[in-house]
Short mmCIF file of C-alpha atoms and ligand atoms in Angstrom, two decimals:
data_model
loop_
_atom_site.label_atom_id
_atom_site.label_comp_id
_atom_site.label_asym_id
_atom_site.label_seq_id
_atom_site.Cartn_x
_atom_site.Cartn_y
_atom_site.Cartn_z
CA MET A 1 15.02 3.30 8.18
CA LEU A 2 15.18 -0.47 9.05
CA PRO A 3 17.57 -2.74 7.12
CA ALA A 4 16.49 -4.66 4.13
CA ARG A 5 16.16 -8.43 3.76
CA GLU A 6 16.08 -10.87 0.90
CA VAL A 7 12.96 -12.98 0.70
CA PRO A 8 11.64 -15.68 -1.62
CA LEU A 9 9.56 -14.01 -4.46
CA LEU A 10 6.16 -15.19 -2.96
CA GLU A 11 6.99 -13.63 0.29
CA ALA A 12 7.49 -10.22 -1.32
CA PRO A 13 3.75 -8.96 -2.23
CA GLY A 14 2.89 -6.04 -0.17
CA GLY A 15 6.45 -5.25 0.68
CA ARG A 16 8.53 -2.42 -0.39
CA LEU A 17 11.44 -3.10 -2.89
CA ALA A 18 14.82 -2.32 -1.41
CA GLU A 19 16.85 -2.63 -4.67
CA ASP A 20 16.84 -1.44 -8.19
CA VAL A 21 16.01 -4.56 -10.31
CA VAL A 22 17.96 -4.86 -13.58
CA SER A 23 16.93 -7.51 -16.09
CA GLU A 24 19.70 -9.72 -17.23
CA ILE A 25 17.68 -10.86 -20.23
CA ASP A 26 15.85 -9.52 -23.25
CA MET A 27 12.24 -9.86 -23.23
CA PRO A 28 10.97 -11.28 -25.53
CA ARG A 29 14.16 -13.42 -25.59
CA PHE A 30 13.75 -14.13 -29.27
CA ASP A 31 11.56 -13.14 -32.17
CA ASN A 32 8.35 -15.25 -31.62
CA SER A 33 4.95 -15.60 -33.12
CA SER A 34 1.90 -13.84 -31.61
CA MET A 35 -0.50 -16.22 -33.33
CA ASP A 36 -1.03 -19.85 -34.25
CA GLY A 37 -0.35 -19.86 -38.04
CA TYR A 38 2.31 -20.14 -40.75
CA ALA A 39 5.74 -18.55 -40.79
CA VAL A 40 6.19 -16.94 -44.30
CA ARG A 41 8.10 -14.32 -46.32
CA ALA A 42 5.54 -11.57 -46.68
CA ALA A 43 6.56 -10.56 -50.26
CA GLU A 44 5.62 -14.05 -51.49
CA LEU A 45 2.05 -13.46 -50.49
CA ALA A 46 1.60 -9.93 -51.79
CA SER A 47 -1.03 -11.19 -54.39
CA ALA A 48 -2.90 -13.38 -52.00
CA GLY A 49 -6.66 -12.69 -51.82
CA GLU A 50 -10.00 -14.44 -51.39
CA HIS A 51 -10.14 -15.20 -55.14
CA SER A 52 -6.44 -15.47 -55.71
CA PRO A 53 -5.10 -17.82 -52.87
CA VAL A 54 -1.39 -18.58 -52.70
CA VAL A 55 -0.59 -22.35 -52.12
CA LEU A 56 2.57 -23.10 -50.38
CA PRO A 57 4.09 -26.48 -49.14
CA VAL A 58 4.23 -26.91 -45.38
CA ARG A 59 7.71 -28.00 -44.27
CA GLY A 60 7.12 -29.00 -40.67
CA ASP A 61 5.94 -27.55 -37.30
CA ILE A 62 7.54 -25.22 -34.76
CA PRO A 63 5.73 -25.66 -31.38
CA ALA A 64 6.29 -23.25 -28.44
CA GLY A 65 9.51 -24.35 -26.64
CA HIS A 66 11.10 -25.56 -29.91
CA ALA A 67 14.83 -25.39 -29.46
CA GLU A 68 16.38 -26.19 -32.88
CA MET A 69 17.20 -23.36 -35.20
CA VAL A 70 14.99 -23.75 -38.28
CA ARG A 71 15.41 -22.02 -41.54
CA LEU A 72 12.45 -21.18 -43.92
CA GLU A 73 13.24 -22.03 -47.55
CA PRO A 74 11.95 -19.64 -50.21
CA GLY A 75 8.55 -20.68 -51.57
CA THR A 76 7.64 -22.84 -48.46
CA THR A 77 6.05 -22.21 -45.21
CA ILE A 78 6.32 -23.79 -41.74
CA ARG A 79 3.32 -24.23 -39.37
CA ILE A 80 4.14 -22.17 -36.13
CA MET A 81 2.45 -21.82 -32.65
CA THR A 82 1.97 -18.91 -30.44
CA GLY A 83 5.27 -18.03 -28.53
CA ALA A 84 7.37 -20.40 -30.74
CA PRO A 85 10.61 -18.90 -32.25
CA VAL A 86 10.18 -17.43 -35.78
CA PRO A 87 12.46 -19.37 -38.19
CA ALA A 88 15.37 -17.60 -39.89
CA GLY A 89 14.29 -16.18 -43.25
CA ALA A 90 10.56 -15.64 -42.28
CA ASP A 91 9.45 -12.04 -41.73
CA ALA A 92 5.81 -12.48 -40.90
CA VAL A 93 3.21 -14.99 -39.53
CA VAL A 94 -0.10 -15.74 -41.43
CA PRO A 95 -2.83 -16.47 -38.73
CA VAL A 96 -4.41 -19.97 -39.25
CA GLU A 97 -7.72 -17.91 -39.64
CA TRP A 98 -6.50 -16.65 -42.99
CA THR A 99 -5.85 -20.18 -44.43
CA ASP A 100 -7.47 -23.52 -44.81
CA GLY A 101 -5.25 -24.92 -42.06
CA GLY A 102 -3.52 -27.43 -44.26
CA THR A 103 -0.56 -29.56 -42.90
CA THR A 104 1.08 -30.63 -46.17
CA GLN A 105 0.21 -27.65 -48.18
CA VAL A 106 -1.75 -24.61 -47.24
CA ARG A 107 -4.05 -22.31 -49.05
CA ILE A 108 -3.50 -18.67 -47.89
CA THR A 109 -6.20 -16.09 -48.87
CA ARG A 110 -4.80 -12.99 -47.32
CA GLY A 111 -1.17 -11.62 -47.30
CA PRO A 112 0.36 -10.19 -44.03
CA ALA A 113 2.38 -7.08 -43.83
CA GLU A 114 6.12 -7.46 -43.24
CA GLY A 115 6.58 -8.09 -39.49
CA ALA A 116 2.91 -8.91 -38.88
CA PHE A 117 2.24 -11.23 -35.85
CA VAL A 118 5.88 -11.22 -34.89
CA ARG A 119 6.86 -10.08 -31.31
CA ARG A 120 10.32 -8.68 -31.62
CA ARG A 121 13.21 -9.54 -29.40
CA SER A 122 13.64 -7.12 -26.58
CA GLU A 123 10.67 -4.95 -27.46
CA ASP A 124 9.48 -5.23 -23.80
CA VAL A 125 12.74 -5.28 -21.90
CA ARG A 126 16.38 -5.00 -22.90
CA ALA A 127 19.14 -6.87 -21.05
CA GLY A 128 20.68 -4.26 -18.62
CA GLN A 129 17.46 -2.25 -18.29
CA THR A 130 16.26 -1.33 -14.92
CA VAL A 131 12.73 -2.58 -14.64
CA LEU A 132 11.76 -1.80 -11.07
CA ARG A 133 12.99 0.95 -8.76
CA ALA A 134 13.82 0.64 -4.99
CA GLY A 135 10.78 2.02 -3.04
CA THR A 136 8.13 0.37 -5.24
CA ARG A 137 5.32 -1.35 -3.24
CA LEU A 138 5.20 -4.84 -4.82
CA SER A 139 1.87 -6.01 -5.94
CA ALA A 140 0.81 -8.81 -8.40
CA ARG A 141 2.01 -6.91 -11.52
CA HIS A 142 5.45 -6.48 -10.06
CA ILE A 143 5.87 -9.99 -8.96
CA ALA A 144 4.84 -11.09 -12.46
CA LEU A 145 7.67 -8.77 -13.96
CA LEU A 146 10.23 -10.20 -11.33
CA ALA A 147 9.42 -13.68 -12.34
CA THR A 148 9.52 -12.80 -15.99
CA VAL A 149 13.18 -11.57 -15.76
CA GLY A 150 14.03 -14.73 -13.75
CA ARG A 151 14.22 -13.39 -10.10
CA ASP A 152 13.16 -16.01 -7.40
CA ARG A 153 14.44 -13.87 -4.52
CA VAL A 154 14.29 -10.11 -4.03
CA ARG A 155 15.35 -7.54 -1.42
CA ILE A 156 12.61 -5.86 0.45
CA GLN A 157 12.48 -3.30 3.22
CA SER A 158 12.03 -4.88 6.72
CA ARG A 159 8.59 -4.14 8.24
CA PRO A 160 8.85 -2.57 11.69
CA PHE A 161 7.90 -4.76 14.57
CA VAL A 162 5.94 -2.84 17.14
CA LEU A 163 5.15 -3.77 20.77
CA VAL A 164 1.93 -2.01 22.06
CA MET A 165 1.94 -1.72 25.83
CA PRO A 166 -0.94 -0.09 27.61
CA SER A 167 -0.51 1.06 31.12
CA GLY A 168 -3.12 1.15 33.97
CA ASN A 169 -4.16 -0.94 36.95
CA GLU A 170 -7.83 -0.68 35.72
CA LEU A 171 -7.24 -2.45 32.48
CA VAL A 172 -8.66 -6.03 31.72
CA ALA A 173 -8.32 -7.78 28.49
CA PRO A 174 -11.59 -8.00 26.40
CA GLY A 175 -13.02 -11.45 26.95
CA LYS A 176 -12.34 -11.32 30.65
CA PRO A 177 -15.04 -10.25 33.18
CA LEU A 178 -14.75 -6.70 34.62
CA GLY A 179 -14.49 -6.22 38.42
CA PRO A 180 -15.39 -3.05 40.30
CA GLY A 181 -13.52 -0.10 38.77
CA GLN A 182 -12.06 -2.00 35.88
CA ILE A 183 -12.42 -1.30 32.13
CA HIS A 184 -11.45 -3.27 29.00
CA ASP A 185 -8.22 -2.40 27.39
CA SER A 186 -9.18 -0.83 24.20
CA ASN A 187 -5.94 0.97 23.34
CA GLY A 188 -3.96 -2.08 23.17
CA TYR A 189 -6.22 -3.74 20.49
CA GLY A 190 -6.99 -0.51 18.56
CA LEU A 191 -3.37 0.44 18.15
CA ILE A 192 -2.31 -2.99 17.07
CA ALA A 193 -4.94 -3.01 14.54
CA ALA A 194 -3.85 0.52 13.36
CA VAL A 195 -0.20 -0.65 13.16
CA ARG A 196 -1.17 -3.72 11.16
CA ALA A 197 -3.44 -1.86 8.89
CA LEU A 198 -0.25 0.02 7.76
CA GLY A 199 1.54 -3.21 6.88
CA ALA A 200 3.87 -3.37 10.01
CA ARG A 201 3.86 -6.12 12.41
CA ALA A 202 2.45 -5.57 15.95
CA GLU A 203 1.82 -7.49 19.09
CA HIS A 204 0.47 -6.78 22.51
CA GLY A 205 3.39 -6.44 24.99
CA GLY A 206 1.06 -6.91 27.96
CA VAL A 207 -0.62 -4.33 30.32
CA ILE A 208 1.86 -2.51 32.40
CA ASP A 209 0.88 -1.90 36.09
CA ASP A 210 1.09 1.48 37.44
CA ASN A 211 4.21 1.02 39.49
CA PRO A 212 7.75 2.07 38.79
CA ASP A 213 9.36 -1.45 38.97
CA ALA A 214 6.72 -2.94 36.70
CA VAL A 215 7.14 -0.04 34.18
CA THR A 216 11.03 -0.34 34.18
CA ALA A 217 10.97 -4.09 33.79
CA ALA A 218 8.44 -4.10 31.07
CA LEU A 219 10.01 -1.41 28.97
CA ALA A 220 13.52 -2.90 29.29
CA ASP A 221 12.23 -6.16 27.97
CA ALA A 222 10.18 -4.36 25.16
CA ALA A 223 13.05 -2.31 23.96
CA GLY A 224 15.19 -5.47 23.46
CA ARG A 225 12.48 -7.03 21.40
CA ALA A 226 10.78 -4.32 19.28
CA ASP A 227 11.77 -1.83 16.58
CA LEU A 228 9.31 0.56 18.07
CA VAL A 229 7.49 0.69 21.38
CA ILE A 230 4.07 2.38 21.91
CA THR A 231 2.65 2.82 25.50
CA THR A 232 -0.64 4.45 26.31
CA GLY A 233 -1.64 6.13 29.56
CA GLY A 234 0.36 7.36 32.56
CA VAL A 235 1.65 10.52 30.93
CA SER A 236 -0.57 13.22 32.33
CA ALA A 237 -0.07 15.10 35.64
CA GLY A 238 -1.77 12.53 37.99
CA ALA A 239 -0.30 10.79 40.97
CA TYR A 240 -0.12 7.33 39.29
CA ASP A 241 1.19 8.62 35.96
CA THR A 242 4.13 6.17 36.14
CA ILE A 243 5.15 6.08 32.59
CA LYS A 244 6.09 9.69 32.72
CA GLU A 245 7.67 9.38 36.10
CA VAL A 246 9.98 6.45 35.16
CA LEU A 247 10.89 7.57 31.68
CA GLY A 248 11.28 11.19 32.55
CA LYS A 249 14.29 10.24 34.68
CA LEU A 250 16.11 8.63 31.81
CA GLY A 251 16.63 11.84 29.94
CA THR A 252 16.18 10.24 26.61
CA VAL A 253 12.40 10.64 26.39
CA GLY A 254 10.90 14.08 26.22
CA PHE A 255 7.44 14.85 27.67
CA GLU A 256 5.44 17.77 26.03
CA LYS A 257 2.02 19.35 26.17
CA VAL A 258 1.13 19.50 22.50
CA ALA A 259 -1.32 22.24 21.54
CA MET A 260 -3.84 19.88 20.08
CA GLN A 261 -7.36 18.53 21.02
CA PRO A 262 -7.52 15.66 21.68
CA GLY A 263 -4.18 14.44 22.68
CA MET A 264 -2.39 16.99 24.70
CA PRO A 265 0.07 14.91 26.79
CA GLN A 266 2.73 13.38 24.42
CA GLY A 267 6.05 11.73 24.96
CA PHE A 268 8.74 10.68 22.51
CA GLY A 269 12.36 9.52 22.69
CA VAL A 270 14.49 6.36 22.71
CA ILE A 271 15.07 3.68 25.43
CA GLY A 272 17.48 0.69 25.95
CA PRO A 273 20.92 0.09 24.59
CA ASP A 274 19.66 -0.02 20.94
CA ARG A 275 18.06 3.39 21.38
CA THR A 276 14.68 1.85 20.54
CA PRO A 277 12.13 4.58 19.55
CA ILE A 278 9.23 4.85 21.90
CA PHE A 279 5.92 6.93 21.76
CA THR A 280 4.20 7.40 25.00
CA LEU A 281 0.56 8.15 23.95
CA PRO A 282 -2.19 9.55 26.31
CA GLY A 283 -4.50 6.98 27.79
CA ASN A 284 -7.94 8.33 26.66
CA PRO A 285 -8.83 5.96 23.72
CA VAL A 286 -9.67 8.73 21.31
CA SER A 287 -6.51 10.69 22.20
CA ALA A 288 -4.40 7.53 21.70
CA LEU A 289 -5.83 6.69 18.26
CA VAL A 290 -5.69 10.33 17.01
CA SER A 291 -2.16 10.63 18.31
CA PHE A 292 -1.30 7.49 16.41
CA GLU A 293 -2.54 8.99 13.18
CA ILE A 294 -0.68 12.29 13.68
CA PHE A 295 2.63 11.19 15.25
CA VAL A 296 3.19 7.40 14.98
CA ARG A 297 1.92 6.67 11.55
CA PRO A 298 4.44 8.88 9.69
CA ALA A 299 7.29 7.52 11.84
CA LEU A 300 6.30 4.03 11.10
CA LEU A 301 5.94 4.71 7.32
CA ARG A 302 9.40 6.24 7.41
CA MET A 303 10.89 3.29 9.27
CA ALA A 304 9.40 1.10 6.54
CA GLY A 305 11.00 3.01 3.65
CA GLU A 306 8.03 5.06 2.63
CA THR A 307 8.98 8.53 1.29
CA SER A 308 5.72 10.31 0.93
CA LEU A 309 4.51 10.68 4.53
CA GLY A 310 1.70 13.07 4.07
CA PRO A 311 -1.69 12.00 5.51
CA ARG A 312 -4.48 11.52 3.10
CA LEU A 313 -6.16 14.96 3.09
CA LYS A 314 -9.29 16.08 1.35
CA PHE A 315 -11.03 19.53 1.19
CA ALA A 316 -14.76 19.43 2.12
CA THR A 317 -17.45 21.91 2.80
CA ALA A 318 -18.84 21.70 6.36
CA THR A 319 -22.60 21.19 6.51
CA GLU A 320 -22.84 22.04 10.14
CA GLY A 321 -20.84 24.38 12.39
CA TRP A 322 -19.08 23.88 15.65
CA SER A 323 -16.83 25.74 18.02
CA SER A 324 -13.09 25.15 18.41
CA PRO A 325 -10.62 26.00 21.13
CA VAL A 326 -8.45 28.97 20.20
CA GLY A 327 -4.72 28.10 20.53
CA LYS A 328 -5.13 24.36 19.86
CA ARG A 329 -5.21 22.45 16.66
CA GLN A 330 -8.46 20.58 16.79
CA PHE A 331 -9.03 17.10 15.25
CA VAL A 332 -12.88 16.71 15.02
CA ARG A 333 -14.38 13.20 14.42
CA ALA A 334 -16.51 13.62 11.28
CA TRP A 335 -18.08 11.90 8.40
CA ILE A 336 -17.06 12.90 4.99
CA GLU A 337 -18.78 11.96 1.79
CA PRO A 338 -18.83 12.90 -1.90
CA LEU A 339 -21.49 15.54 -2.53
CA ILE A 340 -23.02 13.28 -5.22
CA ARG A 341 -24.08 10.81 -2.44
CA TYR A 342 -25.39 13.58 -0.14
CA GLN A 343 -29.11 13.22 0.54
CA GLU A 344 -30.08 16.60 2.00
CA PRO A 345 -31.07 19.43 -0.36
CA VAL A 346 -27.87 21.57 -0.90
CA ASP A 347 -27.62 25.11 -2.36
CA GLU A 348 -25.96 25.92 -5.65
CA GLU A 349 -22.64 27.21 -4.08
CA LEU A 350 -22.11 23.92 -2.29
CA MET A 351 -22.60 22.06 -5.47
CA THR A 352 -19.41 23.34 -6.84
CA HIS A 353 -17.26 21.40 -4.18
CA GLY A 354 -16.51 17.77 -4.20
CA TYR A 355 -17.00 16.63 -0.58
CA VAL A 356 -19.16 17.59 2.30
CA VAL A 357 -18.38 16.83 6.05
CA ARG A 358 -20.27 16.89 9.30
CA PRO A 359 -19.04 16.33 12.87
CA VAL A 360 -20.31 13.06 14.46
CA GLY A 361 -21.15 12.50 18.15
CA GLY A 362 -19.57 14.23 21.00
CA GLN A 363 -16.04 15.26 21.06
CA GLY A 364 -15.00 13.98 24.54
CA SER A 365 -11.81 11.97 24.35
CA HIS A 366 -13.37 8.95 26.05
CA LEU A 367 -16.14 8.62 23.46
CA VAL A 368 -14.98 5.52 21.52
CA ALA A 369 -18.34 4.69 19.96
CA ASP A 370 -18.48 8.23 18.29
CA LEU A 371 -15.01 7.76 17.04
CA ALA A 372 -15.91 4.44 15.50
CA GLU A 373 -18.77 6.30 13.61
CA ALA A 374 -16.23 8.74 12.07
CA ASN A 375 -14.29 8.28 8.70
CA CYS A 376 -12.23 11.36 9.01
CA LEU A 377 -10.82 13.97 11.38
CA VAL A 378 -11.45 17.59 10.39
CA ILE A 379 -8.24 19.61 11.12
CA VAL A 380 -9.28 23.00 12.54
CA PRO A 381 -6.28 25.49 12.80
CA GLU A 382 -5.25 26.95 16.18
CA LYS A 383 -6.56 30.44 15.37
CA VAL A 384 -10.13 29.43 14.56
CA ALA A 385 -12.77 29.72 17.18
CA GLN A 386 -15.79 28.71 15.21
CA VAL A 387 -16.32 26.66 12.04
CA ALA A 388 -19.47 27.80 10.18
CA SER A 389 -21.73 25.77 7.94
CA GLY A 390 -20.46 26.30 4.37
CA ASP A 391 -16.85 26.77 5.47
CA GLN A 392 -14.12 24.97 3.50
CA VAL A 393 -12.22 22.59 5.92
CA VAL A 394 -9.35 20.11 5.60
CA CYS A 395 -10.16 16.38 6.47
CA LEU A 396 -7.70 13.72 7.33
CA ILE A 397 -9.08 10.53 5.97
CA LEU A 398 -9.05 7.66 8.48
CA ASP A 399 -8.32 4.03 7.48
CA GLY A 400 -7.72 2.98 3.96
CA GLU A 401 -11.17 4.44 3.19
CA THR A 402 -11.54 5.42 -0.42
CA LEU A 403 -14.04 8.09 -1.08
P1 LIG B 1 -4.28 8.00 31.98
O1 LIG B 1 -3.74 8.66 30.87
O2 LIG B 1 -3.52 6.72 32.43
O3 LIG B 1 -4.68 8.73 33.13
O4 LIG B 1 -5.64 7.43 31.42
C1 LIG B 1 -6.62 8.37 30.91
C2 LIG B 1 -7.99 7.67 30.67
O5 LIG B 1 -7.91 6.70 29.73
C3 LIG B 1 -8.46 7.03 31.98
O6 LIG B 1 -9.86 7.09 31.96
C4 LIG B 1 -8.18 5.52 31.63
O7 LIG B 1 -8.87 4.60 32.41
C5 LIG B 1 -8.31 5.46 30.22
N1 LIG B 1 -7.35 4.50 29.67
C6 LIG B 1 -6.10 4.37 29.85
N2 LIG B 1 -5.65 3.27 29.23
C7 LIG B 1 -6.67 2.72 28.49
C8 LIG B 1 -6.82 1.67 27.59
N3 LIG B 1 -5.66 0.81 27.40
N4 LIG B 1 -7.94 1.25 27.23
C9 LIG B 1 -9.11 2.01 27.50
N5 LIG B 1 -9.01 3.11 28.30
C10 LIG B 1 -7.86 3.47 28.85
MG1 LIG B 2 -3.61 5.49 33.79
#
C-alpha cells in the first residue's frame, strides 16, 4: 500500500480516506429552531386553538448567528429564526404559520408539543464520535460531513502513479503516419485509459525499441519515477522479445506461461533500487487489456488501499454456444444484458435468470474492434470444452458499466 498524504478538503473527493475522522464538536452544537416562529413554553399553549387563540407579548428577535444568551420569561414569547439558538426557558417553537405573525404581540392558534421544532444538541454527532472510517471513498456526502465537523484538510491514500511503456520497433503513436510494416500503438493508450478509469494516475513512458540497451535504459528511468511500471510486448519466445531477454537476467522478474486464453505469456516482478513493481504484459492488444483486468487491476486497487479486490462478476445465461480450450481458462469477449431488455423470444426457463450473454466477434487476440464491442468477459473454466446455449456462465463486467 502506498503512503497516505494530507490534502486540502476540496482535493479529497474521489480519494480514499486514510484516517478515522473523529468529530471534536457536537452537531448540532446547541439546541436550535427548525422553523421560523416563536420560542415558547409549550405548557402555556395547551389550550390554544382556532377559536381559543393564546396571545403573548413578543420580547425581541433571535436571528440565526445570534451570540447572546437569551432567557424566555414566563408568559412571553421571542421571535426565532431557523437555526437560531433556542432561549433558556423555552421548550418548543411555534411555526409562524400557526400564528398571525405579530411583532409586538402574537396570536397563536395551535399549541406545539413539548420539544416540537427544536433540533437537539448532539442529536446528529457527539463530540468524540468517529464519523468516518479509514478506507471510505470520499464523495460529496462525506466532504459535507468533514466540513460540518470543521476539517479543512484530510489524509487520503496516495494514488499510484503508473508508467505505461509499450515495446516494439513497429509502433507509431496515433496521429502520426504509418510507414511500411508499422502499426499504431494501441496498448499504450488503452492501458493508460484503463489505469485512469480506476482513479490512479498514468502517463505514457514512451515506446521502447526492441534492443537490450534501449530496454535497460528506459526501465531504469521508469523505475525511478513510477509506483508501478507496465510494459507490453517482447515477452513471448521470438527472437526480438527483448523485454524478457533483459529482465530475465535480473532475477527479480519472473516469466510464466499462464494457462489462460488470451494472455498466455506474463511477467511480474520488481526492478530498480526501490523495488518498483512491474507487469510485463503480452503485446497483442486484446491480451494486454484482458491481462490488465485479471492481474494489474487488483494490484493497483490494493496499492491504493482498496480492500475488496474482487472483479465485478455476474451470472448470466448463454444464448449461444462456443468451444473452449481444455486446460486453459478462457476469457471470452461478450455482451451481457438484463433479460428484460432482451429482444429475441426466450423460453420459460431462461426467464427465471437475470441476465443473458452472447459472445461478440472473433476471439483472435489481435481483434481490437471486436473487444470494443464487448461489455464483459465470460470466464470459462479450464475443464470445459464446450459452452452450450442455456448454460449458466460467469461474466466479468468491463468498465464501470452498470447493468
Ligand atoms: P509481441 O508480444 O511484441 O511479439 O507482440 C505481439 C503482437 O502485438 C504483434 O503483432 C505486435 O505488433 C502487437 N503489438 C505489440 N505491441 C503493441 C502495441 N503497443 N499496440 C498495438 N499492437 C501491438
Ligand atoms: Mg514485439
